[in-house]
mmCIF file of N, CA and C in Angstrom:
data_model
loop_
_atom_site.group_PDB
_atom_site.id
_atom_site.type_symbol
_atom_site.label_atom_id
_atom_site.label_comp_id
_atom_site.label_asym_id
_atom_site.label_seq_id
_atom_site.Cartn_x
_atom_site.Cartn_y
_atom_site.Cartn_z
ATOM 1 N N UNK A 1 73.283 47.509 43.630
ATOM 2 C CA UNK A 1 72.743 48.010 42.363
ATOM 3 C C UNK A 1 72.665 46.877 41.348
ATOM 4 N N UNK A 2 73.782 46.161 41.181
ATOM 5 C CA UNK A 2 73.834 45.091 40.199
ATOM 6 C C UNK A 2 75.218 44.491 40.159
ATOM 7 N N UNK A 3 75.455 43.716 39.121
ATOM 8 C CA UNK A 3 76.738 43.038 38.961
ATOM 9 C C UNK A 3 77.309 43.403 37.606
ATOM 10 N N UNK A 4 78.640 43.495 37.550
ATOM 11 C CA UNK A 4 79.294 43.779 36.274
ATOM 12 C C UNK A 4 80.453 42.807 36.099
ATOM 13 N N UNK A 5 80.507 42.215 34.912
ATOM 14 C CA UNK A 5 81.596 41.323 34.539
ATOM 15 C C UNK A 5 82.561 42.116 33.665
ATOM 16 N N UNK A 6 83.815 42.209 34.126
ATOM 17 C CA UNK A 6 84.811 42.990 33.404
ATOM 18 C C UNK A 6 86.141 42.241 33.380
ATOM 19 N N UNK A 7 87.033 42.773 32.606
ATOM 20 C CA UNK A 7 88.429 42.373 32.654
ATOM 21 C C UNK A 7 89.141 43.541 33.328
ATOM 22 N N UNK A 8 89.740 43.293 34.473
ATOM 23 C CA UNK A 8 90.326 44.370 35.283
ATOM 24 C C UNK A 8 91.389 45.172 34.544
ATOM 25 N N UNK A 9 92.012 44.587 33.534
ATOM 26 C CA UNK A 9 93.056 45.286 32.791
ATOM 27 C C UNK A 9 92.499 46.058 31.589
ATOM 28 N N UNK A 10 91.208 45.993 31.389
ATOM 29 C CA UNK A 10 90.572 46.635 30.227
ATOM 30 C C UNK A 10 90.241 48.092 30.541
ATOM 31 N N UNK A 11 90.904 49.015 29.859
ATOM 32 C CA UNK A 11 90.678 50.437 30.113
ATOM 33 C C UNK A 11 89.264 50.866 29.721
ATOM 34 N N UNK A 12 88.709 50.251 28.693
ATOM 35 C CA UNK A 12 87.336 50.584 28.272
ATOM 36 C C UNK A 12 86.342 50.173 29.354
ATOM 37 N N UNK A 13 86.516 48.982 29.913
ATOM 38 C CA UNK A 13 85.637 48.529 31.002
ATOM 39 C C UNK A 13 85.719 49.489 32.184
ATOM 40 N N UNK A 14 86.929 49.884 32.536
ATOM 41 C CA UNK A 14 87.124 50.804 33.664
ATOM 42 C C UNK A 14 86.463 52.147 33.399
ATOM 43 N N UNK A 15 86.595 52.644 32.167
ATOM 44 C CA UNK A 15 85.994 53.936 31.816
ATOM 45 C C UNK A 15 84.473 53.874 31.944
ATOM 46 N N UNK A 16 83.870 52.815 31.416
ATOM 47 C CA UNK A 16 82.412 52.687 31.470
ATOM 48 C C UNK A 16 81.948 52.524 32.911
ATOM 49 N N UNK A 17 82.658 51.723 33.679
ATOM 50 C CA UNK A 17 82.307 51.538 35.088
ATOM 51 C C UNK A 17 82.370 52.866 35.833
ATOM 52 N N UNK A 18 83.387 53.649 35.560
ATOM 53 C CA UNK A 18 83.527 54.957 36.200
ATOM 54 C C UNK A 18 82.347 55.863 35.825
ATOM 55 N N UNK A 19 81.910 55.794 34.555
ATOM 56 C CA UNK A 19 80.784 56.618 34.095
ATOM 57 C C UNK A 19 79.491 56.300 34.833
ATOM 58 N N UNK A 20 79.279 55.032 35.182
ATOM 59 C CA UNK A 20 77.991 54.636 35.755
ATOM 60 C C UNK A 20 78.009 54.519 37.277
ATOM 61 N N UNK A 21 79.160 54.672 37.889
ATOM 62 C CA UNK A 21 79.220 54.523 39.345
ATOM 63 C C UNK A 21 78.458 55.613 40.091
ATOM 64 N N UNK A 22 78.160 56.708 39.426
ATOM 65 C CA UNK A 22 77.353 57.751 40.068
ATOM 66 C C UNK A 22 75.945 57.254 40.382
ATOM 67 N N UNK A 23 75.516 56.180 39.695
ATOM 68 C CA UNK A 23 74.168 55.641 39.896
ATOM 69 C C UNK A 23 74.102 54.613 41.020
ATOM 70 N N UNK A 24 75.243 54.182 41.497
ATOM 71 C CA UNK A 24 75.262 53.197 42.570
ATOM 72 C C UNK A 24 76.479 52.294 42.463
ATOM 73 N N UNK A 25 76.569 51.403 43.424
ATOM 74 C CA UNK A 25 77.710 50.502 43.511
ATOM 75 C C UNK A 25 77.382 49.180 42.812
ATOM 76 N N UNK A 26 78.367 48.614 42.154
ATOM 77 C CA UNK A 26 78.199 47.351 41.443
ATOM 78 C C UNK A 26 79.131 46.303 42.030
ATOM 79 N N UNK A 27 78.651 45.069 42.104
ATOM 80 C CA UNK A 27 79.528 43.951 42.440
ATOM 81 C C UNK A 27 80.356 43.678 41.190
ATOM 82 N N UNK A 28 81.671 43.757 41.314
ATOM 83 C CA UNK A 28 82.558 43.615 40.162
ATOM 84 C C UNK A 28 83.149 42.216 40.136
ATOM 85 N N UNK A 29 83.015 41.559 38.985
ATOM 86 C CA UNK A 29 83.596 40.237 38.777
ATOM 87 C C UNK A 29 84.670 40.363 37.701
ATOM 88 N N UNK A 30 85.919 40.131 38.098
ATOM 89 C CA UNK A 30 87.020 40.117 37.131
ATOM 90 C C UNK A 30 87.049 38.727 36.506
ATOM 91 N N UNK A 31 86.686 38.646 35.232
ATOM 92 C CA UNK A 31 86.528 37.340 34.585
ATOM 93 C C UNK A 31 87.843 36.601 34.373
ATOM 94 N N UNK A 32 88.955 37.299 34.506
ATOM 95 C CA UNK A 32 90.237 36.606 34.398
ATOM 96 C C UNK A 32 90.548 35.876 35.708
ATOM 97 N N UNK A 33 90.271 36.529 36.816
ATOM 98 C CA UNK A 33 90.508 35.915 38.122
ATOM 99 C C UNK A 33 89.403 34.934 38.510
ATOM 100 N N UNK A 34 88.200 35.202 38.050
ATOM 101 C CA UNK A 34 87.030 34.370 38.366
ATOM 102 C C UNK A 34 86.338 33.958 37.073
ATOM 103 N N UNK A 35 86.891 32.966 36.374
ATOM 104 C CA UNK A 35 86.306 32.557 35.090
ATOM 105 C C UNK A 35 84.839 32.161 35.235
ATOM 106 N N UNK A 36 84.089 32.443 34.196
ATOM 107 C CA UNK A 36 82.665 32.121 34.204
ATOM 108 C C UNK A 36 82.441 30.615 34.204
ATOM 109 N N UNK A 37 81.484 30.197 35.003
ATOM 110 C CA UNK A 37 81.051 28.809 35.031
ATOM 111 C C UNK A 37 79.864 28.662 34.075
ATOM 112 N N UNK A 38 79.564 27.437 33.702
ATOM 113 C CA UNK A 38 78.474 27.212 32.750
ATOM 114 C C UNK A 38 77.152 27.814 33.227
ATOM 115 N N UNK A 39 76.859 27.736 34.526
ATOM 116 C CA UNK A 39 75.580 28.287 34.996
ATOM 117 C C UNK A 39 75.512 29.799 34.780
ATOM 118 N N UNK A 40 76.642 30.502 34.960
ATOM 119 C CA UNK A 40 76.664 31.946 34.716
ATOM 120 C C UNK A 40 76.566 32.252 33.222
ATOM 121 N N UNK A 41 77.296 31.498 32.425
ATOM 122 C CA UNK A 41 77.244 31.677 30.967
ATOM 123 C C UNK A 41 75.821 31.465 30.473
ATOM 124 N N UNK A 42 75.193 30.405 30.950
ATOM 125 C CA UNK A 42 73.819 30.093 30.533
ATOM 126 C C UNK A 42 72.849 31.204 30.942
ATOM 127 N N UNK A 43 73.014 31.712 32.148
ATOM 128 C CA UNK A 43 72.133 32.782 32.640
ATOM 129 C C UNK A 43 72.297 34.053 31.805
ATOM 130 N N UNK A 44 73.543 34.442 31.541
ATOM 131 C CA UNK A 44 73.800 35.648 30.747
ATOM 132 C C UNK A 44 73.267 35.489 29.330
ATOM 133 N N UNK A 45 73.490 34.326 28.741
ATOM 134 C CA UNK A 45 73.017 34.079 27.371
ATOM 135 C C UNK A 45 71.494 34.108 27.307
ATOM 136 N N UNK A 46 70.857 33.535 28.310
ATOM 137 C CA UNK A 46 69.384 33.538 28.332
ATOM 138 C C UNK A 46 68.861 34.978 28.414
ATOM 139 N N UNK A 47 69.497 35.777 29.261
ATOM 140 C CA UNK A 47 69.081 37.172 29.416
ATOM 141 C C UNK A 47 69.340 37.973 28.138
ATOM 142 N N UNK A 48 70.462 37.690 27.469
ATOM 143 C CA UNK A 48 70.844 38.438 26.259
ATOM 144 C C UNK A 48 70.149 37.907 25.003
ATOM 145 N N UNK A 49 69.598 36.709 25.074
ATOM 146 C CA UNK A 49 68.876 36.159 23.931
ATOM 147 C C UNK A 49 69.625 35.067 23.190
ATOM 148 N N UNK A 50 70.940 34.963 23.407
ATOM 149 C CA UNK A 50 71.726 33.905 22.771
ATOM 150 C C UNK A 50 73.144 33.923 23.315
ATOM 151 N N UNK A 51 73.851 32.841 23.062
ATOM 152 C CA UNK A 51 75.277 32.800 23.434
ATOM 153 C C UNK A 51 76.070 33.725 22.512
ATOM 154 N N UNK A 52 75.660 33.783 21.271
ATOM 155 C CA UNK A 52 76.348 34.646 20.319
ATOM 156 C C UNK A 52 76.280 36.112 20.754
ATOM 157 N N UNK A 53 75.187 36.512 21.393
ATOM 158 C CA UNK A 53 75.007 37.909 21.821
ATOM 159 C C UNK A 53 76.021 38.336 22.879
ATOM 160 N N UNK A 54 76.570 37.373 23.614
ATOM 161 C CA UNK A 54 77.546 37.721 24.646
ATOM 162 C C UNK A 54 78.974 37.337 24.232
ATOM 163 N N UNK A 55 79.124 36.902 23.004
ATOM 164 C CA UNK A 55 80.410 36.423 22.497
ATOM 165 C C UNK A 55 81.176 37.545 21.811
ATOM 166 N N UNK A 56 82.433 37.696 22.168
ATOM 167 C CA UNK A 56 83.279 38.760 21.646
ATOM 168 C C UNK A 56 83.987 38.319 20.364
ATOM 169 N N UNK A 57 83.490 38.784 19.240
ATOM 170 C CA UNK A 57 84.103 38.437 17.953
ATOM 171 C C UNK A 57 85.267 39.365 17.605
ATOM 172 N N UNK A 58 85.588 40.300 18.490
ATOM 173 C CA UNK A 58 86.730 41.188 18.293
ATOM 174 C C UNK A 58 87.969 40.666 19.024
ATOM 175 N N UNK A 59 87.801 39.591 19.738
ATOM 176 C CA UNK A 59 88.891 39.042 20.544
ATOM 177 C C UNK A 59 90.055 38.552 19.685
ATOM 178 N N UNK A 60 91.244 38.726 20.217
ATOM 179 C CA UNK A 60 92.460 38.257 19.537
ATOM 180 C C UNK A 60 92.396 36.739 19.335
ATOM 181 N N UNK A 61 91.893 36.026 20.327
ATOM 182 C CA UNK A 61 91.786 34.557 20.245
ATOM 183 C C UNK A 61 90.810 34.143 19.133
ATOM 184 N N UNK A 62 89.785 34.928 18.920
ATOM 185 C CA UNK A 62 88.812 34.644 17.859
ATOM 186 C C UNK A 62 89.512 34.630 16.508
ATOM 187 N N UNK A 63 90.377 35.614 16.294
ATOM 188 C CA UNK A 63 91.134 35.684 15.036
ATOM 189 C C UNK A 63 92.184 34.583 14.965
ATOM 190 N N UNK A 64 92.899 34.379 16.071
ATOM 191 C CA UNK A 64 93.948 33.359 16.096
ATOM 192 C C UNK A 64 93.418 31.971 15.772
ATOM 193 N N UNK A 65 92.243 31.662 16.276
ATOM 194 C CA UNK A 65 91.651 30.338 16.060
ATOM 195 C C UNK A 65 90.939 30.239 14.703
ATOM 196 N N UNK A 66 90.878 31.355 13.969
ATOM 197 C CA UNK A 66 90.214 31.346 12.674
ATOM 198 C C UNK A 66 88.716 31.121 12.757
ATOM 199 N N UNK A 67 88.106 31.520 13.866
ATOM 200 C CA UNK A 67 86.682 31.256 14.078
ATOM 201 C C UNK A 67 85.772 32.063 13.163
ATOM 202 N N UNK A 68 86.291 33.139 12.596
ATOM 203 C CA UNK A 68 85.490 33.947 11.669
ATOM 204 C C UNK A 68 85.159 33.159 10.407
ATOM 205 N N UNK A 69 85.949 32.138 10.137
ATOM 206 C CA UNK A 69 85.763 31.345 8.921
ATOM 207 C C UNK A 69 85.020 30.042 9.178
ATOM 208 N N UNK A 70 84.490 29.915 10.390
ATOM 209 C CA UNK A 70 83.783 28.703 10.785
ATOM 210 C C UNK A 70 82.364 29.097 11.192
ATOM 211 N N UNK A 71 81.393 28.280 10.825
ATOM 212 C CA UNK A 71 80.024 28.553 11.255
ATOM 213 C C UNK A 71 79.825 27.941 12.632
ATOM 214 N N UNK A 72 79.734 28.805 13.635
ATOM 215 C CA UNK A 72 79.613 28.348 15.012
ATOM 216 C C UNK A 72 78.151 28.178 15.403
ATOM 217 N N UNK A 73 77.889 27.146 16.188
ATOM 218 C CA UNK A 73 76.547 26.926 16.725
ATOM 219 C C UNK A 73 76.467 27.569 18.105
ATOM 220 N N UNK A 74 75.293 27.638 18.659
ATOM 221 C CA UNK A 74 75.128 28.171 20.017
ATOM 222 C C UNK A 74 75.936 27.335 21.011
ATOM 223 N N UNK A 75 75.977 26.022 20.809
ATOM 224 C CA UNK A 75 76.769 25.163 21.698
ATOM 225 C C UNK A 75 78.258 25.451 21.563
ATOM 226 N N UNK A 76 78.710 25.781 20.360
ATOM 227 C CA UNK A 76 80.110 26.162 20.159
ATOM 228 C C UNK A 76 80.424 27.442 20.932
ATOM 229 N N UNK A 77 79.559 28.439 20.800
ATOM 230 C CA UNK A 77 79.768 29.698 21.528
ATOM 231 C C UNK A 77 79.836 29.432 23.033
ATOM 232 N N UNK A 78 78.920 28.619 23.514
ATOM 233 C CA UNK A 78 78.872 28.283 24.941
ATOM 234 C C UNK A 78 80.182 27.646 25.392
ATOM 235 N N UNK A 79 80.669 26.698 24.623
ATOM 236 C CA UNK A 79 81.903 26.005 24.975
ATOM 237 C C UNK A 79 83.099 26.963 24.975
ATOM 238 N N UNK A 80 83.216 27.771 23.934
ATOM 239 C CA UNK A 80 84.327 28.733 23.868
ATOM 240 C C UNK A 80 84.276 29.734 25.023
ATOM 241 N N UNK A 81 83.076 30.175 25.381
ATOM 242 C CA UNK A 81 82.932 31.109 26.505
ATOM 243 C C UNK A 81 83.429 30.485 27.809
ATOM 244 N N UNK A 82 83.258 29.190 27.952
ATOM 245 C CA UNK A 82 83.701 28.523 29.180
ATOM 246 C C UNK A 82 85.206 28.284 29.190
ATOM 247 N N UNK A 83 85.821 28.239 28.024
ATOM 248 C CA UNK A 83 87.247 27.916 27.922
ATOM 249 C C UNK A 83 88.165 29.134 27.989
ATOM 250 N N UNK A 84 87.674 30.283 27.551
ATOM 251 C CA UNK A 84 88.555 31.446 27.402
ATOM 252 C C UNK A 84 87.809 32.724 27.794
ATOM 253 N N UNK A 85 88.300 33.396 28.822
ATOM 254 C CA UNK A 85 87.623 34.595 29.329
ATOM 255 C C UNK A 85 87.526 35.715 28.295
ATOM 256 N N UNK A 86 88.468 35.774 27.354
ATOM 257 C CA UNK A 86 88.442 36.877 26.381
ATOM 258 C C UNK A 86 87.291 36.761 25.386
ATOM 259 N N UNK A 87 86.617 35.616 25.384
ATOM 260 C CA UNK A 87 85.484 35.456 24.473
ATOM 261 C C UNK A 87 84.200 36.117 24.991
ATOM 262 N N UNK A 88 84.207 36.578 26.228
ATOM 263 C CA UNK A 88 83.027 37.293 26.731
ATOM 264 C C UNK A 88 83.097 38.738 26.269
ATOM 265 N N UNK A 89 82.031 39.188 25.635
ATOM 266 C CA UNK A 89 81.939 40.597 25.231
ATOM 267 C C UNK A 89 81.826 41.424 26.503
ATOM 268 N N UNK A 90 82.677 42.435 26.621
ATOM 269 C CA UNK A 90 82.762 43.167 27.877
ATOM 270 C C UNK A 90 82.482 44.649 27.695
ATOM 271 N N UNK A 91 82.047 45.276 28.798
ATOM 272 C CA UNK A 91 81.590 44.730 30.069
ATOM 273 C C UNK A 91 80.174 44.169 29.943
ATOM 274 N N UNK A 92 79.797 43.368 30.912
ATOM 275 C CA UNK A 92 78.424 42.855 30.984
ATOM 276 C C UNK A 92 77.848 43.305 32.314
ATOM 277 N N UNK A 93 76.831 44.146 32.245
ATOM 278 C CA UNK A 93 76.133 44.619 33.437
ATOM 279 C C UNK A 93 74.830 43.837 33.585
ATOM 280 N N UNK A 94 74.574 43.348 34.778
ATOM 281 C CA UNK A 94 73.316 42.677 35.097
ATOM 282 C C UNK A 94 72.642 43.481 36.197
ATOM 283 N N UNK A 95 71.478 44.041 35.861
ATOM 284 C CA UNK A 95 70.739 44.894 36.786
ATOM 285 C C UNK A 95 69.261 44.540 36.663
ATOM 286 N N UNK A 96 68.643 44.162 37.768
ATOM 287 C CA UNK A 96 67.194 43.882 37.782
ATOM 288 C C UNK A 96 66.772 42.913 36.675
ATOM 289 N N UNK A 97 67.442 41.828 36.509
ATOM 290 C CA UNK A 97 67.110 40.839 35.471
ATOM 291 C C UNK A 97 67.199 41.397 34.056
ATOM 292 N N UNK A 98 67.951 42.458 33.891
ATOM 293 C CA UNK A 98 68.250 43.005 32.566
ATOM 294 C C UNK A 98 69.755 42.899 32.371
ATOM 295 N N UNK A 99 70.156 42.739 31.108
ATOM 296 C CA UNK A 99 71.576 42.619 30.816
ATOM 297 C C UNK A 99 71.965 43.654 29.764
ATOM 298 N N UNK A 100 73.121 44.249 29.965
ATOM 299 C CA UNK A 100 73.674 45.232 29.029
ATOM 300 C C UNK A 100 75.064 44.720 28.665
ATOM 301 N N UNK A 101 75.245 44.385 27.391
ATOM 302 C CA UNK A 101 76.443 43.670 26.960
ATOM 303 C C UNK A 101 77.286 44.527 26.024
ATOM 304 N N UNK A 102 78.565 44.623 26.340
ATOM 305 C CA UNK A 102 79.510 45.247 25.423
ATOM 306 C C UNK A 102 79.708 46.725 25.647
ATOM 307 N N UNK A 103 80.596 47.271 24.816
ATOM 308 C CA UNK A 103 80.987 48.669 24.978
ATOM 309 C C UNK A 103 80.573 49.557 23.804
ATOM 310 N N UNK A 104 79.645 49.068 22.991
ATOM 311 C CA UNK A 104 79.177 49.905 21.885
ATOM 312 C C UNK A 104 78.463 51.134 22.444
ATOM 313 N N UNK A 105 78.423 52.187 21.669
ATOM 314 C CA UNK A 105 77.729 53.404 22.106
ATOM 315 C C UNK A 105 76.281 53.114 22.461
ATOM 316 N N UNK A 106 75.635 52.269 21.655
ATOM 317 C CA UNK A 106 74.227 51.945 21.892
ATOM 318 C C UNK A 106 74.051 51.218 23.223
ATOM 319 N N UNK A 107 74.899 50.242 23.488
ATOM 320 C CA UNK A 107 74.795 49.478 24.729
ATOM 321 C C UNK A 107 75.041 50.363 25.950
ATOM 322 N N UNK A 108 76.060 51.192 25.898
ATOM 323 C CA UNK A 108 76.378 52.080 27.021
ATOM 324 C C UNK A 108 75.265 53.109 27.214
ATOM 325 N N UNK A 109 74.727 53.610 26.116
ATOM 326 C CA UNK A 109 73.617 54.567 26.194
ATOM 327 C C UNK A 109 72.382 53.915 26.816
ATOM 328 N N UNK A 110 72.069 52.685 26.402
ATOM 329 C CA UNK A 110 70.932 51.962 26.984
ATOM 330 C C UNK A 110 71.141 51.758 28.486
ATOM 331 N N UNK A 111 72.364 51.431 28.862
ATOM 332 C CA UNK A 111 72.695 51.227 30.272
ATOM 333 C C UNK A 111 72.506 52.516 31.068
ATOM 334 N N UNK A 112 73.091 53.602 30.605
ATOM 335 C CA UNK A 112 72.993 54.855 31.355
ATOM 336 C C UNK A 112 71.550 55.377 31.394
ATOM 337 N N UNK A 113 70.812 55.198 30.308
ATOM 338 C CA UNK A 113 69.399 55.604 30.311
ATOM 339 C C UNK A 113 68.609 54.797 31.335
ATOM 340 N N UNK A 114 68.845 53.490 31.375
ATOM 341 C CA UNK A 114 68.135 52.637 32.329
ATOM 342 C C UNK A 114 68.481 53.044 33.759
ATOM 343 N N UNK A 115 69.761 53.253 34.005
ATOM 344 C CA UNK A 115 70.193 53.623 35.362
ATOM 345 C C UNK A 115 69.630 54.973 35.775
ATOM 346 N N UNK A 116 69.606 55.927 34.852
ATOM 347 C CA UNK A 116 69.103 57.251 35.211
ATOM 348 C C UNK A 116 67.608 57.199 35.541
ATOM 349 N N UNK A 117 66.861 56.342 34.843
ATOM 350 C CA UNK A 117 65.432 56.187 35.155
ATOM 351 C C UNK A 117 65.226 55.458 36.480
ATOM 352 N N UNK A 118 66.096 54.497 36.743
ATOM 353 C CA UNK A 118 65.996 53.697 37.972
ATOM 354 C C UNK A 118 66.272 54.546 39.219
ATOM 355 N N UNK A 119 67.201 55.485 39.110
ATOM 356 C CA UNK A 119 67.614 56.299 40.241
ATOM 357 C C UNK A 119 66.558 57.348 40.587
ATOM 358 N N UNK A 120 65.793 57.779 39.594
ATOM 359 C CA UNK A 120 64.785 58.837 39.829
ATOM 360 C C UNK A 120 63.715 58.408 40.782
#
């Protein structure tokens, strides 16, 4: 069906994955055990439109590093994504060259709508 990048210990990721598994099976990548490489980060960012679009600004590390008070460039986002798995906004579903990023209601709704149309 597609691929999903999650943190295996994240209950929200597990809940969303459980919701969409009725549409098919996903290759699951635990980003803590299998950190993203630059080629994967670049691919996801290109699909999402920017590195910032896949960057988790709710992360504890984001606050700890004081990044909210710094103007980050796309290259900064890229570098941080490669250094720390918690900087990836989760979950990230990749299906048919489309990407669905994060756990917002809108993102999950877009994902389930796409999957329901695909299955028909």
